[in-house]
XYZ file of C-alpha atoms in Angstrom:
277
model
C 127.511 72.273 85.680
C 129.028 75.477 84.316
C 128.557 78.854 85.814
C 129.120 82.032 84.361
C 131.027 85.070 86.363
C 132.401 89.060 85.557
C 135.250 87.669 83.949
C 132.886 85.372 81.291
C 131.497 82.152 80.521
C 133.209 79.303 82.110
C 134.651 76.277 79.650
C 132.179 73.590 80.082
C 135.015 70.786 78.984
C 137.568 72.314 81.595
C 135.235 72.581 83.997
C 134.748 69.053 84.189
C 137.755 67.873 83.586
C 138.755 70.154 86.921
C 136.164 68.379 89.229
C 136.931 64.663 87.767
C 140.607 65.206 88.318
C 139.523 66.602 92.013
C 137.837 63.737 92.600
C 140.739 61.439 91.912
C 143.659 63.803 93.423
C 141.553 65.064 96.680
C 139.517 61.332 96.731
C 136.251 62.939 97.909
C 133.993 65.011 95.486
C 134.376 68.880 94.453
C 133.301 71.350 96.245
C 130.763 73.847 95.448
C 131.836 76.510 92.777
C 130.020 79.415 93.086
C 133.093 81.398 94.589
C 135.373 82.489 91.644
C 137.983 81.654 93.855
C 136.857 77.908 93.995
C 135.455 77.942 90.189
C 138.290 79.547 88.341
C 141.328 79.265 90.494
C 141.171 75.690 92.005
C 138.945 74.045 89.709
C 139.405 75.213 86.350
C 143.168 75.819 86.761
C 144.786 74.078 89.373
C 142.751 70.652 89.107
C 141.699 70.986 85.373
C 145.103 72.471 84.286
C 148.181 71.540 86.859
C 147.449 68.600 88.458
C 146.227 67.024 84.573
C 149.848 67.232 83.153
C 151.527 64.725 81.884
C 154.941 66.538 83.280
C 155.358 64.506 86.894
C 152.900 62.082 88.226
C 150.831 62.118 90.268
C 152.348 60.532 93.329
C 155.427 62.754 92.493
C 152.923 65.907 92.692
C 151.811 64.812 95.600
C 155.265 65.302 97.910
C 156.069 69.032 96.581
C 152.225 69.571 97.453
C 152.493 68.184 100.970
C 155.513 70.007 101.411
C 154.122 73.568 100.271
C 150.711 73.233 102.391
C 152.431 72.016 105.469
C 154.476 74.998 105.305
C 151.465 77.612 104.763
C 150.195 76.695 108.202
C 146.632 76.530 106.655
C 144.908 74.106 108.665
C 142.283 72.468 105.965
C 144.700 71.993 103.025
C 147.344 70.007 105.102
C 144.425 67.453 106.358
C 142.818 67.746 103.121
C 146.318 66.666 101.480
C 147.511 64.127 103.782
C 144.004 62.452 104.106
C 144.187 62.156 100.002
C 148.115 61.282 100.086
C 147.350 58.006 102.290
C 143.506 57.213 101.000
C 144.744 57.173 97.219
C 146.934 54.749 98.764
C 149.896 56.960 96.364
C 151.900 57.480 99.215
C 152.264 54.983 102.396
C 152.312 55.846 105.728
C 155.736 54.815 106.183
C 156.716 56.704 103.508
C 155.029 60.101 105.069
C 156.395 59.784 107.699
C 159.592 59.546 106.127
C 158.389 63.015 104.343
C 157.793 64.638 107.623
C 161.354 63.648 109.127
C 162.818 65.294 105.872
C 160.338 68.282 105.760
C 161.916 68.717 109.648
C 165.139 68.942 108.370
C 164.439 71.793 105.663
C 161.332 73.292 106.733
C 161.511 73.057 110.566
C 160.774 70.759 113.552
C 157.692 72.991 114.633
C 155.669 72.826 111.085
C 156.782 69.020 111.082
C 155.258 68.749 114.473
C 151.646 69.829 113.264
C 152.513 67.892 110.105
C 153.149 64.652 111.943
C 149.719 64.792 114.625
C 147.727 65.661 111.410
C 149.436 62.322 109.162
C 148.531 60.538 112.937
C 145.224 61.999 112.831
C 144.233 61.047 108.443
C 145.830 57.662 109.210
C 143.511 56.618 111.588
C 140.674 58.349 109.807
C 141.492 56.103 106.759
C 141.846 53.018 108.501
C 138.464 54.035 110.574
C 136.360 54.427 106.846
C 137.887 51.234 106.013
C 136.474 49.039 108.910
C 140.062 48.203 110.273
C 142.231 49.104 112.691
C 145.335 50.703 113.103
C 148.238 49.156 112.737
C 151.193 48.914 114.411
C 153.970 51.405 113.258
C 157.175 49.699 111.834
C 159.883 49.551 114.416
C 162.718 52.175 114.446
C 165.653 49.369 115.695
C 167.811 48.690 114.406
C 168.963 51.761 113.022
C 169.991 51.450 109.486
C 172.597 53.832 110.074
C 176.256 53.298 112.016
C 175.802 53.710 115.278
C 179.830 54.649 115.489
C 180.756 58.003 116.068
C 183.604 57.938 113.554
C 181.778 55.530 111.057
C 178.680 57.995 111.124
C 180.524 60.829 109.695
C 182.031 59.099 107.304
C 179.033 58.047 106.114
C 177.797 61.787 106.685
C 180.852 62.969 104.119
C 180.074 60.410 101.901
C 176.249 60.875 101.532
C 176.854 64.606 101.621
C 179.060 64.435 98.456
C 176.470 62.187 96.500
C 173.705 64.031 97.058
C 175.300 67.831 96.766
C 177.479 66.600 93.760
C 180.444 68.273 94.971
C 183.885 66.571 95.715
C 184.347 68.268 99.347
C 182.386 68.094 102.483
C 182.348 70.475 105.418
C 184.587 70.629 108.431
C 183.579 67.881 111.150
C 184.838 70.650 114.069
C 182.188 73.062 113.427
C 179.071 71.996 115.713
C 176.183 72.984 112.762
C 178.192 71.341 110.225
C 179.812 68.189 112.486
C 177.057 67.232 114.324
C 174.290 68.843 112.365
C 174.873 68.240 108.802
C 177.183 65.486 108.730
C 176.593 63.848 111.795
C 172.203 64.066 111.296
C 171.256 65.286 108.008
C 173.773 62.993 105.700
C 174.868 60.731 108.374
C 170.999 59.289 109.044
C 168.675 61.014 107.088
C 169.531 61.326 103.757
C 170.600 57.336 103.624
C 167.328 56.186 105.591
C 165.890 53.487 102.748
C 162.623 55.137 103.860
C 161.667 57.352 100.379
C 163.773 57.315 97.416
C 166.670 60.210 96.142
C 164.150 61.429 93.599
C 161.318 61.798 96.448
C 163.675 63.201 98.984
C 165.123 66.098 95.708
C 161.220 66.848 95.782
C 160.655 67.631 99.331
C 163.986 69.621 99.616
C 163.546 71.657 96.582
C 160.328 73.071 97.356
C 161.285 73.208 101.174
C 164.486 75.698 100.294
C 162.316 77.645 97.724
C 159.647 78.413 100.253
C 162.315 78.896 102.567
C 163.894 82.288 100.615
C 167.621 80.557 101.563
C 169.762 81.459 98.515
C 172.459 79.387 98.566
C 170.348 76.380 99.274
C 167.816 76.668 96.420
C 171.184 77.039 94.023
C 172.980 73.969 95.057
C 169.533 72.057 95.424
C 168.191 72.599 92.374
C 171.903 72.143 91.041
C 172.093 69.262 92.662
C 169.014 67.535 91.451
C 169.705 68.139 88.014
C 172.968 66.886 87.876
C 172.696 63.688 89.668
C 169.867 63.504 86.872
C 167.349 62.601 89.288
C 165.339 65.261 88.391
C 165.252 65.904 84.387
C 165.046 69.517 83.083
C 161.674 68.961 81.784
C 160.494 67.574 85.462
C 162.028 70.629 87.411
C 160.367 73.014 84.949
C 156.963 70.881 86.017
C 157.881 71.167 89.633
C 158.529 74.576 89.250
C 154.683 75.101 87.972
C 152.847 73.038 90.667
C 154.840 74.779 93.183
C 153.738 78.090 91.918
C 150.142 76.444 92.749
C 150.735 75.911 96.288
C 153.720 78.431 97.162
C 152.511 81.603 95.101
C 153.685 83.267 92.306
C 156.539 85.477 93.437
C 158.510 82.453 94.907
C 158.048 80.199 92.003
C 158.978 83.212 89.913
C 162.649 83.140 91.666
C 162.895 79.231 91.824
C 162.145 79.297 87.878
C 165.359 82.044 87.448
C 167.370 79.894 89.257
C 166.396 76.920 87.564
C 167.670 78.356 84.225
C 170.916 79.238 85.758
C 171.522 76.003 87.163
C 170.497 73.666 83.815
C 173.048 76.586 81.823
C 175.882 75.683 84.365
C 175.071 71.548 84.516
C 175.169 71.769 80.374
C 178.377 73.457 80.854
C 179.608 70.955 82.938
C 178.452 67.817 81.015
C 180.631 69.485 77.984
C 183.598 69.757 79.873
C 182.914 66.280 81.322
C 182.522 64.849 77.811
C 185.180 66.924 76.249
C 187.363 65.390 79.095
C 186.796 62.284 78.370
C 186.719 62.185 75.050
């Protein structure tokens, strides 16, 4: 049904092709849309228009989404999202909770906190609508990861090179960057076989955007694009759907920076070509 507002008559098409795609993104049916905000905002644009293209899939869409709403601290979106996430059966549990660890890292352990008792919380509701019980989480040990001081940060400077695409790591002796990046962030987290690179480049890149951090949205989204895990079409996609969830003003900057980083990776594949050519 269509419904006509100050601003006009609704499109009848759009319309519908907003509350089918709801159905299949949020797995329950659409909500009422009386409210303009609900009819020509989440329906008719973000359903019928964002979450339809053809630009990232769905399951992709689904980690920068998780990411943005469990940063807004808006209670009915982050169950709403999880409880879709794991009933779609797009994302596994293991795998969101693998999310949450790397939202921790970039977004902070308080938000992950409420993140990780809601994904607790949709889990069991899933498993409850499905007759079946809970089961058992998969066991942390052993540790994928060296459990040697020494071998740990070597494994820190070599993860930290791969995924930041840059040939030098920082100095071990400084606690943040010793114990914190090396040691944690590209020692164990970054290698955990938990989510792949491309899932992990979506999580970060919206957590440093929403974050206002400078330096890390540059050598993120740098970093994405020239390890090619991201393409330049998908990061102009993911800058879009993040726009959805994160606002306009911060998607806005991300989008800037996203031209300046695919201008200075072109640059660089030249040179690289030119060098070995």
């Amino acid at each position: 049904m269509t419904t006509i507002d100050t601003a006009g008559t609704r499109d009848s098409a759009r319309t519908e092709r907003g509350r089918r795609a709801f159905g299949e993104v949020m797995t329950v049916a659409a909500p009422d849309d009386s409210s303009p905000a609900i009819a020509r905002g989440l329906i008719d644009f973000v359903f019928a228009e964002i979450w339809t293209r053809p630009g990232l899939t769905r399951r992709e869409r689904r980690f920068i989404t998780l990411a943005c709403v469990a940063d807004a601290d808006a209670e009915a979106p982050i169950v709403e999202h999880v409880y879709a996430a794991l009933n779609s059966d797009d994302i596994t549990i293991a795998e969101i909770r693998e999310a949450v660890l790397h939202f921790a890292v970039y977004a902070g352990w308080p938000k992950a906190s409420r993140f990780n008792m809601i994904v607790d919380q949709q889990w069991e509701r899933v498993n409850h609508e499905r007759g079946q019980q809970v089961p058992p989480p998969e066991p942390l040990l052993p540790l994928v990861t060296p459990s040697d001081p020494q071998a740990r940060l070597a494994r820190g400077e070599q993860s930290f090179r791969e995924v930041n695409c840059l040939p030098y790591v920082p100095d071990r002796d400084n606690p943040y960057q010793g114990a914190g990046i090396l040691n944690f962030v590209f020692g164990e987290m970054w290698p955990r076989p938990g989510l792949g690179m491309k899932e992990r480049r979506l999580i970060t890149v919206a957590c440093v955007a929403f974050q206002d951090a400078p330096y890390p949205i540059m050598s993120h989204v740098y970093a994405a694009l020239k390890s090619r895990d991201l393409s330049f079409a998908e990061m102009d996609e993911f800058a879009l759907h993040f726009a959805a969830y994160s606002g306009w003003p911060k998607a806005s900057h991300l989008d800037r920076v996203i031209a300046e980083q695919k201008a200075r990776v072109v640059e660089e594949w030249r040179a690289d070509e030119a060098q070995t050519s």
